Short mmCIF file of C-alpha atoms and ligand atoms in Angstrom, two decimals:
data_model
loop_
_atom_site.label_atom_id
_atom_site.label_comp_id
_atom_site.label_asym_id
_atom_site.label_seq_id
_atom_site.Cartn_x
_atom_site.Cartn_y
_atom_site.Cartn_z
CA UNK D 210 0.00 0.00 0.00
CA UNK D 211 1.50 3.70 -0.90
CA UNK D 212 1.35 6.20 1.87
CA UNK D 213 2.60 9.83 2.01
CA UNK D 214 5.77 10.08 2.49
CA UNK D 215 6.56 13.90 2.06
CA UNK D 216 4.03 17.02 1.52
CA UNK D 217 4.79 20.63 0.95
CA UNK D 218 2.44 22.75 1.66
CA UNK D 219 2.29 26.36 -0.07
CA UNK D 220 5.91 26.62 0.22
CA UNK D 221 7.75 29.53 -0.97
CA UNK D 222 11.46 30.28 -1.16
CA UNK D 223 13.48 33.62 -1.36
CA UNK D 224 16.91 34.63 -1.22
CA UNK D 225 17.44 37.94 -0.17
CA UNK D 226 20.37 39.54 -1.92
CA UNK D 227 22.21 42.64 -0.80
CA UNK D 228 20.99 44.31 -4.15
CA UNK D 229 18.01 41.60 -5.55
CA UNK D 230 15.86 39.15 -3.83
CA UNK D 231 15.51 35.67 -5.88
CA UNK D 232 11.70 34.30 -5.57
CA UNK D 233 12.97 30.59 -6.29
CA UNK D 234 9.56 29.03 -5.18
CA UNK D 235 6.07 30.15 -5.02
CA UNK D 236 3.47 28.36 -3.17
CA UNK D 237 4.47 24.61 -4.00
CA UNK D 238 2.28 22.09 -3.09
CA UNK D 239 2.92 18.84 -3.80
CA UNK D 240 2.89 15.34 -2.12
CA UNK D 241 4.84 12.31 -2.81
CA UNK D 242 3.96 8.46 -1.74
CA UNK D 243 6.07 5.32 -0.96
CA UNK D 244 6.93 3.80 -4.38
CA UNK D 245 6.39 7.03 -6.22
CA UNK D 246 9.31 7.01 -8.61
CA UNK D 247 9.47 10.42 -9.68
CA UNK D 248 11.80 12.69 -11.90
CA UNK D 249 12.50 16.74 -11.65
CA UNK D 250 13.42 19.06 -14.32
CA UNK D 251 13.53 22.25 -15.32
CA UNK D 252 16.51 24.96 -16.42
CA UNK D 253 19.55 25.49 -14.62
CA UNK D 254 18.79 28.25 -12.00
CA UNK D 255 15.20 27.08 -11.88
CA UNK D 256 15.30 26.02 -8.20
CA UNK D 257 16.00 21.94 -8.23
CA UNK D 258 18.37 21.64 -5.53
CA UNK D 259 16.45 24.69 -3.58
CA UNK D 260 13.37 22.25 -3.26
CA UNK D 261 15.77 19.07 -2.81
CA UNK D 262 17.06 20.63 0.31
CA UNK D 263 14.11 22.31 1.15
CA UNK D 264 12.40 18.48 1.38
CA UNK D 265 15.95 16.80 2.90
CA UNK D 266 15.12 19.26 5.70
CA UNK D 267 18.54 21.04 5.10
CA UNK D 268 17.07 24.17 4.72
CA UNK D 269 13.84 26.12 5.28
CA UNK D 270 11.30 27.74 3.50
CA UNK D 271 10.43 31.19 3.74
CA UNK D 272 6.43 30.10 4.53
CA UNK D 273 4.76 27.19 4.14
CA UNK D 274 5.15 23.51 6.12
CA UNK D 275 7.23 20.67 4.97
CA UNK D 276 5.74 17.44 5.95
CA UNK D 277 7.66 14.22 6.34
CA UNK D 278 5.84 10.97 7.08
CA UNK D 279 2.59 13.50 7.93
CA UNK D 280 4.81 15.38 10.75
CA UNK D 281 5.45 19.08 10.10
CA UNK D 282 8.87 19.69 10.65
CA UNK D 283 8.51 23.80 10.80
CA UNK D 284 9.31 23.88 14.48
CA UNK D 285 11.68 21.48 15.00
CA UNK D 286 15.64 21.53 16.40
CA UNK D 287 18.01 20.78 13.72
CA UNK D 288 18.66 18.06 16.72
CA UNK D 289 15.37 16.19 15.45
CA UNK D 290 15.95 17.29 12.05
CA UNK D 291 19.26 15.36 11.50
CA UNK D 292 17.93 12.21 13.26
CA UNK D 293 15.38 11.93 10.67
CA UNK D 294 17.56 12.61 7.79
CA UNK D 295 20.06 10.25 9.39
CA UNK D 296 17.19 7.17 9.39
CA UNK D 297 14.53 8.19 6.92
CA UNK D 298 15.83 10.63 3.85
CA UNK D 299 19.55 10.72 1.85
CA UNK D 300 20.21 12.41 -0.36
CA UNK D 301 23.14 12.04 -3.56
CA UNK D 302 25.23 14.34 -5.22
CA UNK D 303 26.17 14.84 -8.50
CA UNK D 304 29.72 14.88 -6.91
CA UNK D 305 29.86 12.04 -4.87
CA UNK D 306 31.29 13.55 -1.93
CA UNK D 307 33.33 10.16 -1.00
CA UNK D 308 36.12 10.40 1.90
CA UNK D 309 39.16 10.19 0.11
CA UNK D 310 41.12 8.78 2.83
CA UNK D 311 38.25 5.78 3.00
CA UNK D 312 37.74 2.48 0.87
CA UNK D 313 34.85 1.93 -0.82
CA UNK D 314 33.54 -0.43 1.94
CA UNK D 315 34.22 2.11 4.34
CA UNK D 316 33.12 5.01 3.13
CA UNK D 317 29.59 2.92 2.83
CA UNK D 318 29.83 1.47 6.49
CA UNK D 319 29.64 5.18 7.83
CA UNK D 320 26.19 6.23 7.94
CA UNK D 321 25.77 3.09 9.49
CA UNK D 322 28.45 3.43 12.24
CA UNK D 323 27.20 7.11 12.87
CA UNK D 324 23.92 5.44 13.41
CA UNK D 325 25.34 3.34 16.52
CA UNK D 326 26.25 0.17 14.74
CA UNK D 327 29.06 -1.39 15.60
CA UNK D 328 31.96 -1.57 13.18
CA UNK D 329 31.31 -5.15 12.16
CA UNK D 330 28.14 -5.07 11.67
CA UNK D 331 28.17 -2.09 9.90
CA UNK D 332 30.88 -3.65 7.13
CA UNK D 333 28.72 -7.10 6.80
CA UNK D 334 26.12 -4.58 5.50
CA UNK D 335 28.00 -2.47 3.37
CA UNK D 336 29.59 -5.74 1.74
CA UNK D 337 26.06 -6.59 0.97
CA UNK D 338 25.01 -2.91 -0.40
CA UNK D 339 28.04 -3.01 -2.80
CA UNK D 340 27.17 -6.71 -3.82
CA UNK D 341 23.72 -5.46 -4.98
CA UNK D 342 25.39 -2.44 -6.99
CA UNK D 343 27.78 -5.15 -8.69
CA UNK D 344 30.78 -3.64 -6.95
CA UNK D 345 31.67 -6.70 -5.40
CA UNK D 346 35.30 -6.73 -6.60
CA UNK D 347 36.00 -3.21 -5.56
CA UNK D 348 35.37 -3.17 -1.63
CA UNK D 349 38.90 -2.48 -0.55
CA UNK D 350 40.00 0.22 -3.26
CA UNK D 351 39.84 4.16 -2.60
CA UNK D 352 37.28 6.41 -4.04
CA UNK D 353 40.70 7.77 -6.57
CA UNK D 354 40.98 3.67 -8.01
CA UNK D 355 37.53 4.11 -9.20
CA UNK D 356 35.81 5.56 -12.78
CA UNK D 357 33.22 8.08 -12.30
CA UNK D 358 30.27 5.28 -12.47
CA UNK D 359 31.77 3.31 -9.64
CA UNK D 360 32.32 6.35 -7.51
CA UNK D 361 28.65 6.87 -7.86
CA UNK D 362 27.39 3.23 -7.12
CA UNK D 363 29.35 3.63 -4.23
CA UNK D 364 27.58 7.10 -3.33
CA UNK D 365 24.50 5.43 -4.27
CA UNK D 366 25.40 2.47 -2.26
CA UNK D 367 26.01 4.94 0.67
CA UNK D 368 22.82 6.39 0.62
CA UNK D 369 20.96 3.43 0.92
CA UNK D 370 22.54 1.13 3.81
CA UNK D 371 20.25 3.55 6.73
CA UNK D 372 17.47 1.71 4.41
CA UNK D 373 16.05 5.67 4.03
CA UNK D 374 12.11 5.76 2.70
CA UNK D 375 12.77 8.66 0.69
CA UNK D 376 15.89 9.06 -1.83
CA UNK D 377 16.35 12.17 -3.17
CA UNK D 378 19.31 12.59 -6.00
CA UNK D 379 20.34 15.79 -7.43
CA UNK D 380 21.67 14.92 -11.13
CA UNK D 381 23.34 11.86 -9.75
CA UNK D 382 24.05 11.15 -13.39
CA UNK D 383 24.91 14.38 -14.61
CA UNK D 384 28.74 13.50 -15.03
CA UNK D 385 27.81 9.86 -16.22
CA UNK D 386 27.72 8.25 -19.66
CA UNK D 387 24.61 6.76 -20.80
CA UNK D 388 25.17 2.88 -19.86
CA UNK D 389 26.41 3.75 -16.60
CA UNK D 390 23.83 6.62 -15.54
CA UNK D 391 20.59 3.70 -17.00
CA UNK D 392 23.02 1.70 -14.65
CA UNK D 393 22.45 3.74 -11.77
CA UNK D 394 18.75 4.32 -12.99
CA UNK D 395 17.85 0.38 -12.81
CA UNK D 396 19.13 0.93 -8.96
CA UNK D 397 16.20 3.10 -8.42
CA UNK D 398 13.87 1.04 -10.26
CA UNK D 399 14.92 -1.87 -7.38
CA UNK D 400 14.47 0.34 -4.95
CA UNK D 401 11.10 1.48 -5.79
CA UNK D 402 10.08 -2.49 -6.26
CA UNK D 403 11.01 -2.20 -2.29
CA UNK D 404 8.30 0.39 -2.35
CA UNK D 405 10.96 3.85 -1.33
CA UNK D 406 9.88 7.15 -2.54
CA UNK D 407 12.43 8.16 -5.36
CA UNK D 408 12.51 11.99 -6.11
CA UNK D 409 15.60 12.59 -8.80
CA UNK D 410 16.69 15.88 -10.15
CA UNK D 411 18.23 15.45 -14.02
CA UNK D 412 18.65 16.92 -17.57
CA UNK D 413 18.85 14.05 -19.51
CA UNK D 414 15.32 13.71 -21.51
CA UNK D 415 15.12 9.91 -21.68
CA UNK D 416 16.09 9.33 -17.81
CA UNK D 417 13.41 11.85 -17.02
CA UNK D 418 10.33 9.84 -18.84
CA UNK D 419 11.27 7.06 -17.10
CA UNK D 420 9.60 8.37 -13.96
CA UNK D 421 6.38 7.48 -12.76
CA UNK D 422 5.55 11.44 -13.25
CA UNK D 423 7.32 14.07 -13.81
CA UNK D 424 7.59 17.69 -12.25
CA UNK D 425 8.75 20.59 -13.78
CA UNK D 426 9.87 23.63 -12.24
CA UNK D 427 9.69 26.86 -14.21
CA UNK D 428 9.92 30.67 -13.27
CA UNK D 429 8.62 28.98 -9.48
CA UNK D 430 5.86 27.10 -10.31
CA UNK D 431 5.68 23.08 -10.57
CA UNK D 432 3.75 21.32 -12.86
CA UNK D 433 3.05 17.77 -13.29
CA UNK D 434 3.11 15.83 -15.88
CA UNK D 435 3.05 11.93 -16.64
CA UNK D 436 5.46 10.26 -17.91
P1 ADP U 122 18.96 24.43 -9.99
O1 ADP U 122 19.36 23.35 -9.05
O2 ADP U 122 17.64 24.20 -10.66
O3 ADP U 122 20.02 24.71 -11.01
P2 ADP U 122 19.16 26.14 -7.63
O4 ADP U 122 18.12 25.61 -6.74
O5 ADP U 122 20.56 25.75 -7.33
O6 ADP U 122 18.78 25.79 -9.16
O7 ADP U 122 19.09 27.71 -7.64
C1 ADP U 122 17.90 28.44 -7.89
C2 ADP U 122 18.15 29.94 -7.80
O8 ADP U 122 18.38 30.29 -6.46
C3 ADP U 122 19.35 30.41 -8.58
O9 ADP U 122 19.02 31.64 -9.18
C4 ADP U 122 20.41 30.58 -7.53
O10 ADP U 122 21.31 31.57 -7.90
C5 ADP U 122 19.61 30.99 -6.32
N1 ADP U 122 20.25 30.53 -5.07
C6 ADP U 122 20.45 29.26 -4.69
N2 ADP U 122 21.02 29.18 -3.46
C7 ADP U 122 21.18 30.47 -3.06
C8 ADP U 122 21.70 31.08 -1.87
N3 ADP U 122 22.17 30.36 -0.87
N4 ADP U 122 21.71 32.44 -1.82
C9 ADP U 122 21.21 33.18 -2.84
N5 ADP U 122 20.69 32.66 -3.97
C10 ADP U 122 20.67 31.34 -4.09
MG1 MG U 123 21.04 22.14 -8.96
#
């Protein structure tokens, strides 16, 4: 059964410059359920990774409520903020963001660790993750022995061992050639088989389509369309 997993309620978002304010968002509503598969677009500048982080709870709005599993998070502690981001909602880059200084295992074992796991545990499950992401032979190398695509199953890979319900990427396949980023793209079709919510930020036409729906931001509005 789908529930809702995130709802914005007529949010808005403005930067205030020292000589122009920047309206990114104007009175987004929206709502996304558990197995929703679902791709954003929309120009560069259009606001993308505003509303990512608006919904990852790593920033606020300037009105309006964000929801997250039907709990409004507009008076919270950034205390109770980062617990629920740490179990319930990643988030991937289009840069990976990998710890150099970490192997591939490792850097996957974190959010795991940082969620009180013990260290062995922690690995047993990352071994797993990779397995599933076909980087079985590349546990033990660093993020600088790996191409571009395995960085980012390894990102990918990161961002799903706290089992999150809600994955939200921002052009995780922006720097990826087209067999690797319908590579990462079959990840999220797995994942949304496990019934997670899958919210994706991208360019790339064909990737896009392959949503359940689309939304599409444009001068701060979001439309839907289906796929
Ligand atoms: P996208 O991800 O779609 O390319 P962004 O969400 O990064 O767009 O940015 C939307 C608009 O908000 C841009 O005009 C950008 O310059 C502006 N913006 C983003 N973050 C800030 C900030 N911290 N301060 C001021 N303006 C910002
Ligand atoms: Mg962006």
């Amino acid at each position: 059964m789908s529930k809702e997993i995130i709802k914005l309620s007529k949010i808005s978002k403005k930067f205030i410059g020292a000589n122009k304010d920047v309206s990114v968002l104007k009175n987004i509503n929206l709502k996304i359920n558990s197995g929703d598969l679902v791709s954003l677009t929309g120009p560069s500048g259009s606001g993308k990774s505003t509303l990512l982080h608006l919904i990852a709870l790593l920033d606020k709005p300037t009105s309006g409520e964000v929801f997250f599993r039907s709990k409004s998070f507009s008076k919270s502690t950034e205390v109770e903020k980062d617990l629920v981001r740490k179990k319930g909602i990643s988030i991937i880059y289009q840069q990976n963001n990998l710890l150099n200084d970490f192997t591939a295992q490792e850097n996957v074992a974190i959010p795991l660790v940082n969620n009180g796991y013990n260290w062995e545990e922690a690995n047993k499950k990352a071994i797993k993750i990779l397995f599933s992401v076909n980087l079985s032979k590349r546990l033990n190398h660093f993020p600088s022995e790996l191409s571009g695509g395995e960085q980012q199953r390894v990102a990918v890979a990161r961002a799903l061992i706290t089992e999150p319900d809600l994955i939200l990427a921002d052009e995780p396949t922006g720097s990826l050639d087209r067999k690797t980023a319908n590579e990462i793209f079959s990840i999220f079709l797995k994942l949304k088989s496990k019934n997670r919510a899958i919210l994706y930020a991208t360019h790339n036409r064909e990737l896009a389509n392959k949503a359940d729906y689309k939304l599409n931001i444009l001068d701060g509005n979001i439309t839907r369309k289906n796929a």
